[in-house]
Coordinates of C-alpha atoms in Angstrom, one line a residue:
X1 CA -18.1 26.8 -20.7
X2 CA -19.1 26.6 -24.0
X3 CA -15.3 26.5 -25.6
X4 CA -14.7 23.6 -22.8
X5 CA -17.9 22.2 -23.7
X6 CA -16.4 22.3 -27.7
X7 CA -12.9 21.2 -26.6
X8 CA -14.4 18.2 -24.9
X9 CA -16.4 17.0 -27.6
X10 CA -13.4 17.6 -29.9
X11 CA -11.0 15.1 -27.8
X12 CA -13.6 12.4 -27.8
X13 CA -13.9 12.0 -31.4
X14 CA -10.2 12.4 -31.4
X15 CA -9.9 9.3 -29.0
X16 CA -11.8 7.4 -31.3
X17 CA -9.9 8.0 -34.0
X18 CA -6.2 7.3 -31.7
X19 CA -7.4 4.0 -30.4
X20 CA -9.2 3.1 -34.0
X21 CA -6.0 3.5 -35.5
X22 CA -3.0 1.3 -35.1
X23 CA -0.3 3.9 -35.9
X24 CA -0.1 7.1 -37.0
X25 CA 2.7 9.4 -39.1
X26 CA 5.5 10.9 -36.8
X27 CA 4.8 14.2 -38.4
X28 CA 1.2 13.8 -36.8
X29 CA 2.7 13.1 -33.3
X30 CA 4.4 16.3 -33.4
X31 CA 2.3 18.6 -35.0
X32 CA -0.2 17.4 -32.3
X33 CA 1.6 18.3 -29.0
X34 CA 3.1 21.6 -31.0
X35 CA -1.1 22.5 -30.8
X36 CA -1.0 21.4 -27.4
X37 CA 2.1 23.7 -26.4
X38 CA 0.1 26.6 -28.3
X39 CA -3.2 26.6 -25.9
X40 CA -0.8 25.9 -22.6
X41 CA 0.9 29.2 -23.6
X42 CA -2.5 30.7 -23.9
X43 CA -3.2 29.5 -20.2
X44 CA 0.0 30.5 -18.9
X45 CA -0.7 34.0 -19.4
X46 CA -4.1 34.1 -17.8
X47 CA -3.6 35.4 -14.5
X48 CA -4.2 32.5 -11.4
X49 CA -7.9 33.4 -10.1
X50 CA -8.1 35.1 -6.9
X51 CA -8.6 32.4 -4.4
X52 CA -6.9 29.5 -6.3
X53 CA -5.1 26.8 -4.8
X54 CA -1.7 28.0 -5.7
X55 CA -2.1 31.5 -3.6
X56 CA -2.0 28.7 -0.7
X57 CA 1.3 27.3 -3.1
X58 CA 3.2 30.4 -2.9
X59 CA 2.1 30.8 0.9
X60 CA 3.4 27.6 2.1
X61 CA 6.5 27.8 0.2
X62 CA 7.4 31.3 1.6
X63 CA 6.5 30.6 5.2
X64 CA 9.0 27.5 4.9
X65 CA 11.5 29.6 4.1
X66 CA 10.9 32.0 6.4
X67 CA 11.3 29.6 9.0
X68 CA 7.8 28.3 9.8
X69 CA 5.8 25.7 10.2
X70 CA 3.1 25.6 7.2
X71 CA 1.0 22.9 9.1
X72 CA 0.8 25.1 12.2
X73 CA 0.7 28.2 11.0
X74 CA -3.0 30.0 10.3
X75 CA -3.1 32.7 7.5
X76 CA -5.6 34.8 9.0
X77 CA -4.1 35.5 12.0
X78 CA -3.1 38.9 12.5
X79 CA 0.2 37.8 13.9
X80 CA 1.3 37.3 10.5
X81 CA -0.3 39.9 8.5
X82 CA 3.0 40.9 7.8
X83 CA 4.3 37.9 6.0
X84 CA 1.6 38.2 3.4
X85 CA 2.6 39.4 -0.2
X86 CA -0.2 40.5 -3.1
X87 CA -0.3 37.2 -3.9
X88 CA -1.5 35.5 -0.6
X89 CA -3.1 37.7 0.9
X90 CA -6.3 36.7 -0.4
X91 CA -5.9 33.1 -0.6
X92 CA -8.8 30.5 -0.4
X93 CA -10.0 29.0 3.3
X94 CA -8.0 31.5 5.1
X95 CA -8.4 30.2 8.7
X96 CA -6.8 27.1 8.2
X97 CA -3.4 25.8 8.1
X98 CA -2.0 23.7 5.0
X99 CA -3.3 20.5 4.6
X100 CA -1.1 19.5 1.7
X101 CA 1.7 16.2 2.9
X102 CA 5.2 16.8 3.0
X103 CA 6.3 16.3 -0.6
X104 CA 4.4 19.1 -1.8
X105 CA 5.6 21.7 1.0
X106 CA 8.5 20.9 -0.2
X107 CA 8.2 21.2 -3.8
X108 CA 6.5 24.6 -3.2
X109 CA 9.7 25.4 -0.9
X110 CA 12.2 25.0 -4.1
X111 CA 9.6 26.1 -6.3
X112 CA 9.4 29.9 -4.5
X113 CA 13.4 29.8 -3.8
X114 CA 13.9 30.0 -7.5
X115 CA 11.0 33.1 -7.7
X116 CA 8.6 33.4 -5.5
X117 CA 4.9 33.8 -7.8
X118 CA 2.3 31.9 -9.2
X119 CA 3.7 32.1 -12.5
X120 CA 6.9 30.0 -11.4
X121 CA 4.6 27.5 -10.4
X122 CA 2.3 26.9 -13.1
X123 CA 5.9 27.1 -14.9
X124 CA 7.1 24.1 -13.1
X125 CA 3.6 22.2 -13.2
X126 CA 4.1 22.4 -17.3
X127 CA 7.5 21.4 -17.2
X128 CA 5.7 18.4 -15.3
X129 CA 3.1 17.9 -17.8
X130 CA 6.3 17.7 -20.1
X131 CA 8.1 15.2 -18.2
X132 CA 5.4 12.9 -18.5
X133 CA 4.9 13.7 -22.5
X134 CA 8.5 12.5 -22.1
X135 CA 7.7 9.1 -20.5
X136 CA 5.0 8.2 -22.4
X137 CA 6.6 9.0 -25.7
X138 CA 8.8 6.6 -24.3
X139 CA 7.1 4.0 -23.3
X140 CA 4.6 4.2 -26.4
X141 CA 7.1 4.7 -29.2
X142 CA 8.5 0.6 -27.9
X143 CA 4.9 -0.2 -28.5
X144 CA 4.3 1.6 -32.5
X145 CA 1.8 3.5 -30.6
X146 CA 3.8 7.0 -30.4
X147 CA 0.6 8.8 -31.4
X148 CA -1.4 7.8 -28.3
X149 CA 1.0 10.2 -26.2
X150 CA -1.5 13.0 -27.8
X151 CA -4.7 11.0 -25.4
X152 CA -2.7 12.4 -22.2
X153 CA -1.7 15.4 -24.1
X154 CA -4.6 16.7 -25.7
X155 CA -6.9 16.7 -22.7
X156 CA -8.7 19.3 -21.6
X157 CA -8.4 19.4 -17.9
X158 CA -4.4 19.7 -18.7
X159 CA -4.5 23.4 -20.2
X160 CA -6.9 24.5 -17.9
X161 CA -6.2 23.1 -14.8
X162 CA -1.7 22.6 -15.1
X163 CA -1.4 25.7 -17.4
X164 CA -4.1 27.3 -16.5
X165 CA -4.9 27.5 -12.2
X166 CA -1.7 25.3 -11.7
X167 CA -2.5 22.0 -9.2
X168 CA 0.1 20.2 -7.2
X169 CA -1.8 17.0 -8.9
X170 CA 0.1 16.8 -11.8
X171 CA 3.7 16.6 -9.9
X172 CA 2.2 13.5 -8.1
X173 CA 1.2 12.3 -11.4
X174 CA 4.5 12.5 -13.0
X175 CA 6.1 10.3 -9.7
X176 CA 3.4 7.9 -10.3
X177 CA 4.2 7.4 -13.6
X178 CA 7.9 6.9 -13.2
X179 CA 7.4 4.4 -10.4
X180 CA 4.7 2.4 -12.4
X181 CA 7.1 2.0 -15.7
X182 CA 9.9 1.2 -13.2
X183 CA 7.2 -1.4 -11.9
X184 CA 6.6 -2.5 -15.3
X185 CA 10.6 -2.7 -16.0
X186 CA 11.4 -4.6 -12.8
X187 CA 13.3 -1.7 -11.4
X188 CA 12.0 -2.6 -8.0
X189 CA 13.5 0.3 -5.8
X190 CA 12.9 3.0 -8.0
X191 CA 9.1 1.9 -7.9
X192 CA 8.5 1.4 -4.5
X193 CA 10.7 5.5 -3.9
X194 CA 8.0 6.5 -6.7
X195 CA 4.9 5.2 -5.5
X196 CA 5.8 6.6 -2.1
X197 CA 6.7 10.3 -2.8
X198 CA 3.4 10.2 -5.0
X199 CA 2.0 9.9 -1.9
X200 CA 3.6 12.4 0.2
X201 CA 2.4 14.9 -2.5
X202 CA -0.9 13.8 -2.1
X203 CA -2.5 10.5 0.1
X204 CA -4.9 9.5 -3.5
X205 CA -1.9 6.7 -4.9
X206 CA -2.1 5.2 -1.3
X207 CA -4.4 2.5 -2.8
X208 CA -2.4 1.7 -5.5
X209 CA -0.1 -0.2 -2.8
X210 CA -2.0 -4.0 -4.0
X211 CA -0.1 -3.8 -7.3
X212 CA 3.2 -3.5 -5.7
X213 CA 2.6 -6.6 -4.0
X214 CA 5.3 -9.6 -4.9
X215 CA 6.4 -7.3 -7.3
X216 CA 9.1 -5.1 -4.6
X217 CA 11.2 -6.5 -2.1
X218 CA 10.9 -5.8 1.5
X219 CA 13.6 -3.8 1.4
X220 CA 11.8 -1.8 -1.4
X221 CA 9.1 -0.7 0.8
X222 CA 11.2 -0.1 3.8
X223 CA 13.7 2.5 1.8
X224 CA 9.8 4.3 0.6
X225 CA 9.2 4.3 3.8
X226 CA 12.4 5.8 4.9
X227 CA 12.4 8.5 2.6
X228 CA 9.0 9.2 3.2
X229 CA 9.5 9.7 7.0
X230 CA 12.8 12.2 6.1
X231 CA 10.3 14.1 3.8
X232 CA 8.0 14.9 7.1
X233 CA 11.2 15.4 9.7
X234 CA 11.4 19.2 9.0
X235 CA 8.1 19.9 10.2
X236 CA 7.6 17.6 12.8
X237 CA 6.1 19.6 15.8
X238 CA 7.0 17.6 19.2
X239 CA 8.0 14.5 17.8
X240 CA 4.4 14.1 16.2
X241 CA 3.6 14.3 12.4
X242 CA 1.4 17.3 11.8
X243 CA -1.7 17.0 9.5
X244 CA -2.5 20.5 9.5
X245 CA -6.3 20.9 8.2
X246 CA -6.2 17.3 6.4
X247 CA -9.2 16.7 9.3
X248 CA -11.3 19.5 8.8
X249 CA -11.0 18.5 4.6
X250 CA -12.4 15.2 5.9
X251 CA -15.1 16.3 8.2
X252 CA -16.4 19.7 6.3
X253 CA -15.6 19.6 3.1
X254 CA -17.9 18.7 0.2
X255 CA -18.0 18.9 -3.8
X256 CA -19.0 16.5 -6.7
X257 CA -19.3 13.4 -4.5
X258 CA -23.1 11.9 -4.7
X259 CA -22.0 8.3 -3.3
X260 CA -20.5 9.9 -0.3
X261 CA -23.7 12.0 -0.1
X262 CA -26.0 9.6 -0.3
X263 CA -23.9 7.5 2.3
X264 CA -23.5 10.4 4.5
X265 CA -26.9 10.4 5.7
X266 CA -26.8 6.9 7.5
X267 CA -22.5 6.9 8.5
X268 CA -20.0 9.2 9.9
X269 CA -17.0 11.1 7.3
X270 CA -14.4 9.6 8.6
X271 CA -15.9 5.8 8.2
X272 CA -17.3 6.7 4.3
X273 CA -13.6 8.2 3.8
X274 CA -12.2 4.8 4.9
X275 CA -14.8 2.7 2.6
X276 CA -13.5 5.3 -0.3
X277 CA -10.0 4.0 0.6
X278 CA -11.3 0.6 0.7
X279 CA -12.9 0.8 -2.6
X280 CA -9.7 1.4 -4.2
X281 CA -7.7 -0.9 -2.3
X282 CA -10.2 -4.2 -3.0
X283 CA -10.0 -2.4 -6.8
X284 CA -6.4 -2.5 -6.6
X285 CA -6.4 -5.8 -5.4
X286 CA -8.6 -7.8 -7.9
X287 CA -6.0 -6.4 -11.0
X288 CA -3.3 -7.6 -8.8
X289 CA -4.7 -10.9 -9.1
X290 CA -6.1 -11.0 -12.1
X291 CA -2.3 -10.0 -13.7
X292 CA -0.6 -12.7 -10.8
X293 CA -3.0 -15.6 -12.5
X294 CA -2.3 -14.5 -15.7
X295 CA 0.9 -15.8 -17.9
X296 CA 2.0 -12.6 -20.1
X297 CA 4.7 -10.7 -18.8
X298 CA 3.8 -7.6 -18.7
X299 CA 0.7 -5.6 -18.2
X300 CA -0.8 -2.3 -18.9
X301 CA -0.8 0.9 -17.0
X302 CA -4.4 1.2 -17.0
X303 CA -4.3 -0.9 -13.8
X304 CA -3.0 2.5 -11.9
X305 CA -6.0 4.4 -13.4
X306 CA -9.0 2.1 -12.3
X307 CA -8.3 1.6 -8.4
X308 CA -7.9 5.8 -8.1
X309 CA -10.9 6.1 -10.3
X310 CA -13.0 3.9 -8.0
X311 CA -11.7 5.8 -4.7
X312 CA -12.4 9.5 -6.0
X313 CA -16.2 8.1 -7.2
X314 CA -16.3 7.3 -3.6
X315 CA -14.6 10.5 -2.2
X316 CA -16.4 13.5 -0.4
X317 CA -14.4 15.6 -3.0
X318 CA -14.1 15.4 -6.7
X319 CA -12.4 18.3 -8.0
X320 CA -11.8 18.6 -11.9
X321 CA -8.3 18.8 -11.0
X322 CA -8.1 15.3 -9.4
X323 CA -8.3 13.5 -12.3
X324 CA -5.1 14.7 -13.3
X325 CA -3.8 11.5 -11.4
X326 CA -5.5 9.2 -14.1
X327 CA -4.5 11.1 -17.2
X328 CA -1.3 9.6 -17.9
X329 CA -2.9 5.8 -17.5
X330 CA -5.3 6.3 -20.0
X331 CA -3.8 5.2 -23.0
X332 CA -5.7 1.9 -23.9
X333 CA -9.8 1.3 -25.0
X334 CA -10.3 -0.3 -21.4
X335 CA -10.2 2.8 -19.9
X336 CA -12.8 4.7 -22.2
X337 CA -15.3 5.2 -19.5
X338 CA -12.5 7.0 -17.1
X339 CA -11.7 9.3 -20.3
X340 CA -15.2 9.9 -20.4
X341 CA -15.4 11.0 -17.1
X342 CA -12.4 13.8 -17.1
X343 CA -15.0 15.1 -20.6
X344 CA -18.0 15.2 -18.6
X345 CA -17.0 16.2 -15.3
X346 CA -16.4 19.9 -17.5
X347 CA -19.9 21.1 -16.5
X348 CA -19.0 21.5 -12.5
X349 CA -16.9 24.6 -13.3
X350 CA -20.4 25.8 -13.6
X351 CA -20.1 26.6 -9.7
X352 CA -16.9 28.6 -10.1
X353 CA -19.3 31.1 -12.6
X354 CA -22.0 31.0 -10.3
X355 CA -19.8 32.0 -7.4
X356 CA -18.4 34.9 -9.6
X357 CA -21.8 36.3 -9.9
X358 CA -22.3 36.4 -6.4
X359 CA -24.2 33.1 -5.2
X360 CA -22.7 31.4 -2.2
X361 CA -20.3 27.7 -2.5
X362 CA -22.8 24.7 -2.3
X363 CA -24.1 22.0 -3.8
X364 CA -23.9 21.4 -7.4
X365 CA -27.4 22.1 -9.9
X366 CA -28.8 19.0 -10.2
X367 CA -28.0 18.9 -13.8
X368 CA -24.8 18.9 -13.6
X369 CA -24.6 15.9 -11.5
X370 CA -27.1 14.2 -13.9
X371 CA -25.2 14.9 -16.7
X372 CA -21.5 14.5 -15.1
X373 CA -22.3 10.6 -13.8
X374 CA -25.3 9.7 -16.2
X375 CA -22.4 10.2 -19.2
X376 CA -20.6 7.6 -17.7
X377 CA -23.5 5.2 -16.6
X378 CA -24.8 5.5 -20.2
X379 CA -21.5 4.6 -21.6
X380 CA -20.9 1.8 -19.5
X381 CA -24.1 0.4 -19.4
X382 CA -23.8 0.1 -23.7
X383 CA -20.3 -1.1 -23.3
X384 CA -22.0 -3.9 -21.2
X385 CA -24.8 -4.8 -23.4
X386 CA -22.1 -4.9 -26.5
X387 CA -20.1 -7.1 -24.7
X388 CA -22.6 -9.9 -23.7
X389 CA -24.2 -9.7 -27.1
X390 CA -20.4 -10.8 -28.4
X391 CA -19.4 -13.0 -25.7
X392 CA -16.3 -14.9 -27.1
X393 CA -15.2 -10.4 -27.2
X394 CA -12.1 -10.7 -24.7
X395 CA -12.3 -8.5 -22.1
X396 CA -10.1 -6.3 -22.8
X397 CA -8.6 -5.4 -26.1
X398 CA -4.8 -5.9 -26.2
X399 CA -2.7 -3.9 -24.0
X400 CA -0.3 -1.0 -24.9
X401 CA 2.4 -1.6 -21.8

């Protein structure tokens, strides 16, 4: 905790210093994601904690290729004891099928064809991470803004939670990515394929659909769709598309989320998952306007990090590992308050060491809530008095993309 806590701090005053300056050397650029590679390789060669998501990983991806159905098939039943291996036996929630969509089964299915461990995975989540370096060098180095490649790459959640535990998040964000530049580049088709395999690794970029709006063909949508539906054919069970434990995540599950919470007591799960759908949709929505009304050309990528910001603060569920989605968006000022977030949401792995020393899962310690949210309330609430103090201050400082 305390060498996150340090790493955190670190990165802010190292965001203020990328978006105060305009450009720096290209020696700096590399020197900087060299030091990033050197603490991934550090995290690589931690061991995967016990009940981890990517046990699950490595479970789903062998029982596909073993010939079974990852959505229908329950890990603790003594059936298939003997399909088990070191590394699932003990995986987390254990009497539930996969609730993970069909891109990701299938991603773990070529991932454990190649080797079947939790290192080959965390392996392929950095290569990932890598990928989107890649992109964003990219897109950035059109820009003279090469050095803010290090505001993705130098984040804390990254070593820790791609390197580190290894989450199926940062293979959605790497889709998203390509399909927004491809949205930013006109490439219609290759958006609309993008934005829909995001979402058949995980359902979060689902309200990003606004901002495709006018900006794919009919067509577009209707070849995501179609290769969206191929993804789910192998695991169809009677003609019906499985959701394996995706219900029981709605109804039961609980971590990090104090609107939901607070809205729980007076409306059911399923209706307060819907508003935190809504949320990012209306989100969504209003940039898709604004940028419709507006003359310039192009826009900036921070749009795909403010509508799944919105959702998650609405979600039952906010894992560290879920912002992973935003991290490749946030490369102007206007998204300060979402980097900000992935610094202070540091203190829930405060549960995690609290489990280890025997307590049961539950609610979070008060203080870490306080501190998580009232960061970002603190922040935005002087970014707001700043603002109307200077009121001719455009509203956002000039985009990057």
């Amino acid at each position: 905790m305390a060498s996150l806590t340090l790493a955190g701090i670190s990165y802010l005053l190292a965001i203020r210093e990328f978006f105060a300056t305009p450009r720096f050397s290209r020696r700096v650029v590399v020197i900087g994601l060299v030091l990033a590679a050197g603490w991934h390789i550090e995290f690589l060669r931690v061991p995967s904690g016990a009940d981890d998501d990517i046990h699950r990983y490595v479970w789903d991806g062998r029982l596909q290729r073993l010939g079974y159905n990852p959505y229908l098939v329950v890990p603790s039943d003594p059936a298939v004891k003997g399909l088990h291996t070191p590394e699932t036996r003990n995986l987390n929630n254990p009497d539930l099928p996969s609730p993970y969509p069909a891109g990701a089964q299938l991603f773990f299915r070529a991932v454990t064809a190649i080797q079947e461990s939790t290192f080959a995975l965390k392996v392929a989540f950095v290569v990932c991470e890598l990928a989107i370096i890649l992109v964003l060098l990219d897109l950035l180095r059109r820009k003279q803004a090469a050095h803010l490649v290090l505001a993705f790459a130098w984040n804390p959640l990254l070593a820790v939670e791609v390197a580190g535990s290894g989450h199926i998040d940062i293979v959605g964000a790497l889709l998203l990515l390509v399909s927004a530049v491809a949205l930013v580049r006109r490439r219609r088709a290759t958006a609309a394929v993008g934005l829909g395999l995001a979402i058949a690794v995980k359902l979060l970029p689902v309200v990003l659909v606004p901002l495709y709006w006018k900006r794919v063909r009919i067509r577009d949508a209707a070849l995501a769709a179609a290769v969206v539906g191929l993804l789910y054919v192998p695991f169809l069970n009677h003609g019906r598309i499985p959701i394996g434990s995706l219900g029981t995540y709605v109804q039961s599950f609980r971590f990090n989320g104090p609107v939901f919470a607070a809205l729980h007591q007076v409306a059911p799960p399923q209706l307060l998952v819907g508003l935190a759908v809504l949320v990012g949709l209306v989100t969504a929505t209003l940039f898709t306007r604004a940028s419709l009304r507006s003359a310039a050309p192009e826009w900036s990528l921070d749009v795909f990090a403010w509508p799944m910001a919105a959702s998650l603060l609405c979600a039952p569920v906010v894992f560290p590992w879920y912002l992973l989605w935003l991290l490749p968006f946030l490369t102007s000022a206007s998204t300060l308050l979402i980097i900000l977030w992935t610094v202070s949401i540091i203190p829930t792995y405060v549960m995690w060491h609290l489990r280890n020393l025997g307590r049961p899962w539950g609610a979070l310690p008060g203080w870490v809530m306080l501190l998580e949210y009232g960061c970002v309330a603190m922040a935005g609430a002087m970014m707001a008095l700043r603002r109307l103090r200077r009121p001719g201050t455009p509203r956002y400082p000039k985009e990057l993309v």
